[in-house]
Each structure stands twice: as C-alpha cells, then as structure tokens.
C-alpha cells in the first residue's frame, strides 16, 4: 500500500491513505479519511456537519457511492475525480473534497476545473486567500478560450444548467474578494461577469454581489446604476431569492416580501441568502443594530456552508 500525504488545515490530519484497487498502469485512487471537523468559522466556532435532511443525506450518500466507485475504477480520469470531490462536498465533507482536488492537481496541475472546484471548497472552509489563488489561476488558464457549460450536481426543475466554467470562476472570485473585504476587486470581477452573463439567473445573482461591493467601495451612484437591468419580469429558473433581493434594492419590493418569515429557527440555504441580502442592505443604510441582529440570527441558524452565512460571519467579525 502506498500513501500520499498532505497537511490539512484541520490539526492532526496529515496522512491520507490510498486504496490499492486501481489498475497497475494507473495511480491508486485516493480515499481520504473523514475529518473530525471541516474548519473554524470567522467567529471562532468549529464547523462540523451540514444540516441536511435525512432524505437529502441519503440521496447524497448514494450519489457519493456511485462517484467513488467510478473514481476507484479510473483514478487517473479527471472527470471521475472531480465528481468524487463534488459529491463529498455536497455532504459537507469539505476537507476530503479539497484533498481529492489537490491530489488531482498533482496529476493535472493546470486543470481549470480542479482549480475552480477546489477554490469553491476553500471558500467554504474560510480559506479565502487560497480560494482567490485557485480562481485567479483558473481565470488565467481559461482567458480567451471558449466557455463550457458546467453540469449541475443537483439539477434544477428544468434540468437546465445556468452556469458555465468561466461564469462560476468569476462569481466565486468576486465573492472571495467580497468576503475578504476587497470591495474594489470584488466589484471589478463582478462587473466583468455581469457584462457577459447570458441568462437572467446569472444576472441577478451577480448584480446582488456587485451592488453591495460597489456600495462598500463608496461608489453609491454606481451601485444604484448597476440595478438598471433589473425588472420584475426577468426569466428566472433558480435564483428567485436573488431576483427578489435586487428588486428590493431597486425599490420594486418591500423588505418584508423578501425576508424569510422565520429568521429565528431553521433556515434553508436560500433563506440565509435572502436574510443576508436584507442585512447587508440595512447596514448600507445606516441600520447597524438591525443588521447586526439579523446577521447573528443567520449565523445561529447553522447553515454554515451557505455563502450568506459566511458573509454574515465576515461582517460580524469586522464589527468586532
């Protein structure tokens, strides 16, 4: 049996065991052990398990089993490796996913898909500098090349992917800069994505982050102007929460039509996104106490993998 070692951010996990079932002419498949926890929040809390329903967890485990079998049969196949990492990520096993992507990058150092997905999971575990490095490298590697549709891990109701490789790289890179407080960089990247967005789902999600990035960069008039393309009759497949938020920023909807009805109990990932948008809007309008209270409720809801929750952590940490 061989081993491949990598120092994980989680203390005490240094050796990763490699399975021996791969063909003789291919590298053995990496089967990393489960981490005891995934990271530490920006407020100092240990991040452990995603709050998944029993039905979702069962479905994700079945998908992971299929992906792991495919990867073990063909450990040098980058597509199989990526799906193995993605299925680990949906279960909240983020350190394992990062380990798999990192192993893949030893096989294909310039694979933009691996960099895109590892960067996403670095964001999830609050390692923003590493995420930015991966996304910027992926952006360099794909510059001037035809874009590629990114298949959904959990398809929407129309089974119609709304994102592409390059759009997801730019989206997550803008978000990483925003979470770091690099608002000028976040706005620059978000605007670049918005300029080439090919559907309304992409337009509303990117406008949401662009609006807040511009406001925090002190460019209030530009933030307002970024909402020019927003209307009530956009063709939205997935991002109804972002669509409502950007309409609210434009004055087309009241806050109480956007904010989840119950912000004290369990919240879905979409609820957290909506609640963070409202809180960030409040903060930008001088309602710091109300914004802080709502952000604390977001963090307490437990959806720590949601970008709205990470953003609330980042803002609360800066308020300290």
Steps between C-alpha positions, in 0.01 A plus 500: 500500500626846415415826669464856382539762771382856520471726804133584543387819672326283760758422766612143533407383150823456309495155339248403236466133416488390139294205381668220303223404261609708199648337189874443506566768237302769682554679831314349794177678593516740791246419771559763771371442854213709635623811681382550860397853402517707184643827622441795730255780435605864484350535848702212645238224487586147389334402172392136502189368320268647239138513627362259238162335509493121521372479143772729365775320691380163372495627141843660529650185651366291211645751252832493684513121486449505122764772455753325723459173309552680169808676635648182646460327164671789316707706747688680223174619339466867597124504445452207740728670752309829481165331554639309796606831656170666418297221660714521815440873506121473484514292818709765673812285496699795375849410619471168318383679186795741520736206543358328191528815287854563624594143409348558156715808454810287552382305194383803299651820648332731249153351504263795527207288619697368795607852593143629470361232731783505753468878519129461578576269790776725629232769517274267697769436763585873522843480334444800276858562386531143374164532325605822328825340384313204347236715330755746360704212361188346345411840352846528343477150355160560341559854372418530130372144475146380423290467813350168613164427661541367852271203573298530819561259783141543612303600186231768514136438413565549128823297504657801334842613632520876542875526561818450302857434599610860449187653655543289812867589526417872480201471735698324770807722451286812547347343810843410643615860462176622660543269799857623541380859496670570165193682371661676204634167370165331567320768299749476213459123465123510551461763230709291259267206558186710472620640169500153342218332695282303261188443711298680764592259779863598460408867470306519827749303710796703374313830529432419866871477584597783265250733667636438848863505384452841337321643799772386735765635267332840539356502147135546593390654170662213308327252731162652419583501129591129516128432556396655166450161335283363782127459448213296642452291186845343464520132399620328817550124534683468832597829659162630611650614831761717327235631260288617793801657669611706202141615450499609864825693454335677205189584702270262313429279804471570874738334745228288660431331165863384481593412857423140605195480726695322773856621554534354850461129424616275220587675177570355158805602297268724293355655818850582622586663169188715517555592864860601434397720208253680725758534780764637262242745361416615854868543579550711189210721606633570848288245686799336667318364807227337291755363252717357777202332665392338174854385420524337842176314430640386165812356664297333774282327239783254434517515119873565519567379145276768347675806357253725683609347828869544419437863402311561825795355694741726311293810575453411866873434536573845353247659737698361792 
